[in-house]
Amino acid sequence: MTVNFIVGESTSVTGVILAAVVGFITGAIYFGPKTMYPRWWKALGKSPAENPGGNMGLTFGAIFLAQLVQAFALAFVLQRMYPSGVSAIAAAIVGACVALGLNAAPSLGHRLMGNQGWKVWSIEVGGDVLALALMSAVVVSF
C-alpha cells in the first residue's frame, strides 16, 4: 500500500510503519535502564528510587503514535525534496538536520525555561537526532 504526497509519486506505508518501529526501538535502547535513562533521570533531579508513575501502556502507545506521525512527516519531506528517490545515507543526513532544526532548536527554550537545563536537553536531543536519522533511512528504503 502506498500514500501519494505528490501527484504521480507514492510512499510505502510499510516503510513509514517500519520507520516508526525503528524510531520506537531506537528510543527504547537509547533511554534504556543501562544507557541514557539513569543520566537523564538524575539530570531531572530525580532519585533512582523514584518511580516515573503513570500508565506506562498509555505512555508507550502515545510515544509510538508520535513516532508514526514523525515517520509520515519525514516521508513527506523526503519525497518533496527527492521525488526521484535518494540514498539512505543522504536521507539520514536530512533526518538529522530536520531533528536539529525542528526538534532540538525549539525544545531548547522549553528545557531552559522549565529549569531543566542543558544536560536534560542534550540527552533528549541526542535520542531524537539518532532516531530521525535512522527513520529517514528506513523510509526511503521501501
PDB file of C-alpha atoms in Angstrom:
ATOM      1  CA  MET A   1       0.000   0.000   0.000  1.00  0.00           C
ATOM      2  CA  THR A   2       1.234   3.470  -0.846  1.00  0.00           C
ATOM      3  CA  VAL A   3       0.288   7.037   0.011  1.00  0.00           C
ATOM      4  CA  ASN A   4       0.535   9.809  -2.593  1.00  0.00           C
ATOM      5  CA  PHE A   5       2.008  13.045  -1.285  1.00  0.00           C
ATOM      6  CA  ILE A   6       2.829  14.272  -4.791  1.00  0.00           C
ATOM      7  CA  VAL A   7       0.809  13.528  -7.918  1.00  0.00           C
ATOM      8  CA  GLY A   8       2.464  10.574  -9.596  1.00  0.00           C
ATOM      9  CA  GLU A   9       4.699   9.788  -6.625  1.00  0.00           C
ATOM     10  CA  SER A  10       3.985   7.472  -3.735  1.00  0.00           C
ATOM     11  CA  THR A  11       5.398   6.498  -0.374  1.00  0.00           C
ATOM     12  CA  SER A  12       5.269   2.998   1.029  1.00  0.00           C
ATOM     13  CA  VAL A  13       3.067   2.768   4.101  1.00  0.00           C
ATOM     14  CA  THR A  14       5.131  -0.270   5.075  1.00  0.00           C
ATOM     15  CA  GLY A  15       8.267   1.878   5.046  1.00  0.00           C
ATOM     16  CA  VAL A  16       6.573   4.520   7.179  1.00  0.00           C
ATOM     17  CA  ILE A  17       5.343   1.964   9.721  1.00  0.00           C
ATOM     18  CA  LEU A  18       8.756   0.273   9.848  1.00  0.00           C
ATOM     19  CA  ALA A  19      10.389   3.680  10.318  1.00  0.00           C
ATOM     20  CA  ALA A  20       8.089   4.321  13.295  1.00  0.00           C
ATOM     21  CA  VAL A  21       9.043   0.935  14.740  1.00  0.00           C
ATOM     22  CA  VAL A  22      12.741   1.749  14.233  1.00  0.00           C
ATOM     23  CA  GLY A  23      12.232   5.099  15.977  1.00  0.00           C
ATOM     24  CA  PHE A  24      10.463   3.415  18.879  1.00  0.00           C
ATOM     25  CA  ILE A  25      13.165   0.755  19.252  1.00  0.00           C
ATOM     26  CA  THR A  26      15.906   3.379  18.972  1.00  0.00           C
ATOM     27  CA  GLY A  27      14.280   5.351  21.779  1.00  0.00           C
ATOM     28  CA  ALA A  28      13.887   2.221  23.898  1.00  0.00           C
ATOM     29  CA  ILE A  29      17.573   1.387  23.535  1.00  0.00           C
ATOM     30  CA  TYR A  30      18.774   4.985  23.891  1.00  0.00           C
ATOM     31  CA  PHE A  31      16.680   5.578  27.013  1.00  0.00           C
ATOM     32  CA  GLY A  32      17.172   2.072  28.387  1.00  0.00           C
ATOM     33  CA  PRO A  33      17.999   1.385  32.036  1.00  0.00           C
ATOM     34  CA  LYS A  34      21.672   0.767  31.172  1.00  0.00           C
ATOM     35  CA  THR A  35      22.071   3.654  28.705  1.00  0.00           C
ATOM     36  CA  MET A  36      20.812   7.247  28.970  1.00  0.00           C
ATOM     37  CA  TYR A  37      17.770   6.861  31.229  1.00  0.00           C
ATOM     38  CA  PRO A  38      19.686   6.958  34.553  1.00  0.00           C
ATOM     39  CA  ARG A  39      21.649  10.053  33.470  1.00  0.00           C
ATOM     40  CA  TRP A  40      18.502  11.773  32.192  1.00  0.00           C
ATOM     41  CA  TRP A  41      16.538  10.894  35.350  1.00  0.00           C
ATOM     42  CA  LYS A  42      19.330  12.265  37.535  1.00  0.00           C
ATOM     43  CA  ALA A  43      19.601  15.427  35.395  1.00  0.00           C
ATOM     44  CA  LEU A  44      15.883  15.976  36.033  1.00  0.00           C
ATOM     45  CA  GLY A  45      16.701  15.998  39.746  1.00  0.00           C
ATOM     46  CA  LYS A  46      15.059  12.651  40.450  1.00  0.00           C
ATOM     47  CA  SER A  47      16.452   9.962  42.692  1.00  0.00           C
ATOM     48  CA  PRO A  48      16.915   6.408  41.374  1.00  0.00           C
ATOM     49  CA  ALA A  49      14.329   5.237  43.911  1.00  0.00           C
ATOM     50  CA  GLU A  50      11.590   7.461  42.418  1.00  0.00           C
ATOM     51  CA  ASN A  51       9.148   5.743  40.098  1.00  0.00           C
ATOM     52  CA  PRO A  52       8.073   7.630  36.960  1.00  0.00           C
ATOM     53  CA  GLY A  53       4.469   6.618  37.697  1.00  0.00           C
ATOM     54  CA  GLY A  54       1.561   6.932  35.308  1.00  0.00           C
ATOM     55  CA  ASN A  55       0.072   4.435  32.910  1.00  0.00           C
ATOM     56  CA  MET A  56       3.117   3.169  31.009  1.00  0.00           C
ATOM     57  CA  GLY A  57       0.980   1.382  28.410  1.00  0.00           C
ATOM     58  CA  LEU A  58      -0.677   4.680  27.539  1.00  0.00           C
ATOM     59  CA  THR A  59       2.685   6.453  27.612  1.00  0.00           C
ATOM     60  CA  PHE A  60       4.354   3.985  25.241  1.00  0.00           C
ATOM     61  CA  GLY A  61       1.298   3.961  22.974  1.00  0.00           C
ATOM     62  CA  ALA A  62       1.447   7.754  22.715  1.00  0.00           C
ATOM     63  CA  ILE A  63       5.184   7.593  22.031  1.00  0.00           C
ATOM     64  CA  PHE A  64       4.624   5.125  19.181  1.00  0.00           C
ATOM     65  CA  LEU A  65       1.844   7.307  17.749  1.00  0.00           C
ATOM     66  CA  ALA A  66       4.228  10.286  17.848  1.00  0.00           C
ATOM     67  CA  GLN A  67       6.877   8.204  16.044  1.00  0.00           C
ATOM     68  CA  LEU A  68       4.306   7.318  13.390  1.00  0.00           C
ATOM     69  CA  VAL A  69       3.452  10.998  12.860  1.00  0.00           C
ATOM     70  CA  GLN A  70       7.162  11.800  12.563  1.00  0.00           C
ATOM     71  CA  ALA A  71       7.675   8.969  10.071  1.00  0.00           C
ATOM     72  CA  PHE A  72       4.862  10.272   7.843  1.00  0.00           C
ATOM     73  CA  ALA A  73       6.258  13.812   8.096  1.00  0.00           C
ATOM     74  CA  LEU A  74       9.745  12.584   7.183  1.00  0.00           C
ATOM     75  CA  ALA A  75       8.337  10.638   4.238  1.00  0.00           C
ATOM     76  CA  PHE A  76       6.555  13.772   3.030  1.00  0.00           C
ATOM     77  CA  VAL A  77       9.655  15.973   3.362  1.00  0.00           C
ATOM     78  CA  LEU A  78      11.948  13.430   1.715  1.00  0.00           C
ATOM     79  CA  GLN A  79       9.535  12.824  -1.144  1.00  0.00           C
ATOM     80  CA  ARG A  80       9.178  16.562  -1.756  1.00  0.00           C
ATOM     81  CA  MET A  81      12.954  17.052  -1.670  1.00  0.00           C
ATOM     82  CA  TYR A  82      13.819  13.985  -3.743  1.00  0.00           C
ATOM     83  CA  PRO A  83      10.856  12.939  -5.923  1.00  0.00           C
ATOM     84  CA  SER A  84      13.121  10.604  -7.927  1.00  0.00           C
ATOM     85  CA  GLY A  85      14.498   8.912  -4.817  1.00  0.00           C
ATOM     86  CA  VAL A  86      17.505   9.338  -2.557  1.00  0.00           C
ATOM     87  CA  SER A  87      20.065   7.127  -0.846  1.00  0.00           C
ATOM     88  CA  ALA A  88      19.565   6.007   2.731  1.00  0.00           C
ATOM     89  CA  ILE A  89      22.718   7.900   3.781  1.00  0.00           C
ATOM     90  CA  ALA A  90      21.513  11.182   2.270  1.00  0.00           C
ATOM     91  CA  ALA A  91      18.083  10.639   3.832  1.00  0.00           C
ATOM     92  CA  ALA A  92      19.690  10.020   7.234  1.00  0.00           C
ATOM     93  CA  ILE A  93      21.566  13.317   6.944  1.00  0.00           C
ATOM     94  CA  VAL A  94      18.319  15.108   6.091  1.00  0.00           C
ATOM     95  CA  GLY A  95      16.617  13.391   9.044  1.00  0.00           C
ATOM     96  CA  ALA A  96      19.368  14.520  11.408  1.00  0.00           C
ATOM     97  CA  CYS A  97      19.121  18.087  10.080  1.00  0.00           C
ATOM     98  CA  VAL A  98      15.343  18.066  10.469  1.00  0.00           C
ATOM     99  CA  ALA A  99      15.764  16.803  14.033  1.00  0.00           C
ATOM    100  CA  LEU A 100      18.291  19.515  14.864  1.00  0.00           C
ATOM    101  CA  GLY A 101      16.317  22.310  13.232  1.00  0.00           C
ATOM    102  CA  LEU A 102      12.743  21.376  14.059  1.00  0.00           C
ATOM    103  CA  ASN A 103      13.101  19.211  17.183  1.00  0.00           C
ATOM    104  CA  ALA A 104      16.218  20.304  19.023  1.00  0.00           C
ATOM    105  CA  ALA A 105      16.157  24.047  18.463  1.00  0.00           C
ATOM    106  CA  PRO A 106      12.627  24.725  19.744  1.00  0.00           C
ATOM    107  CA  SER A 107      12.909  22.301  22.645  1.00  0.00           C
ATOM    108  CA  LEU A 108      15.955  24.149  24.000  1.00  0.00           C
ATOM    109  CA  GLY A 109      13.783  27.045  25.109  1.00  0.00           C
ATOM    110  CA  HIS A 110      11.303  24.685  26.754  1.00  0.00           C
ATOM    111  CA  ARG A 111      14.017  22.920  28.740  1.00  0.00           C
ATOM    112  CA  LEU A 112      15.773  26.119  29.803  1.00  0.00           C
ATOM    113  CA  MET A 113      12.565  27.957  30.737  1.00  0.00           C
ATOM    114  CA  GLY A 114      11.484  24.877  32.698  1.00  0.00           C
ATOM    115  CA  ASN A 115      14.794  24.971  34.611  1.00  0.00           C
ATOM    116  CA  GLN A 116      15.699  21.535  33.287  1.00  0.00           C
ATOM    117  CA  GLY A 117      18.998  22.698  31.866  1.00  0.00           C
ATOM    118  CA  TRP A 118      21.356  21.898  29.064  1.00  0.00           C
ATOM    119  CA  LYS A 119      22.078  18.345  30.175  1.00  0.00           C
ATOM    120  CA  VAL A 120      18.427  17.248  30.002  1.00  0.00           C
ATOM    121  CA  TRP A 121      18.115  18.957  26.637  1.00  0.00           C
ATOM    122  CA  SER A 122      21.256  17.372  25.182  1.00  0.00           C
ATOM    123  CA  ILE A 123      20.281  13.885  26.341  1.00  0.00           C
ATOM    124  CA  GLU A 124      16.791  14.191  24.851  1.00  0.00           C
ATOM    125  CA  VAL A 125      18.020  15.760  21.622  1.00  0.00           C
ATOM    126  CA  GLY A 126      20.658  13.070  21.144  1.00  0.00           C
ATOM    127  CA  GLY A 127      17.963  10.422  21.036  1.00  0.00           C
ATOM    128  CA  ASP A 128      15.792  12.498  18.705  1.00  0.00           C
ATOM    129  CA  VAL A 129      18.582  13.140  16.204  1.00  0.00           C
ATOM    130  CA  LEU A 130      19.595   9.486  16.152  1.00  0.00           C
ATOM    131  CA  ALA A 131      16.001   8.267  15.789  1.00  0.00           C
ATOM    132  CA  LEU A 132      15.063  10.676  12.997  1.00  0.00           C
ATOM    133  CA  ALA A 133      18.238   9.913  11.066  1.00  0.00           C
ATOM    134  CA  LEU A 134      17.554   6.168  11.221  1.00  0.00           C
ATOM    135  CA  MET A 135      13.849   6.638  10.493  1.00  0.00           C
ATOM    136  CA  SER A 136      14.654   8.682   7.377  1.00  0.00           C
ATOM    137  CA  ALA A 137      16.973   5.972   6.091  1.00  0.00           C
ATOM    138  CA  VAL A 138      14.236   3.372   6.584  1.00  0.00           C
ATOM    139  CA  VAL A 139      11.514   5.475   4.927  1.00  0.00           C
ATOM    140  CA  VAL A 140      13.469   5.800   1.667  1.00  0.00           C
ATOM    141  CA  SER A 141      14.450   2.131   1.630  1.00  0.00           C
ATOM    142  CA  PHE A 142      10.895   0.998   0.796  1.00  0.00           C
TER     143      PHE A 142
END
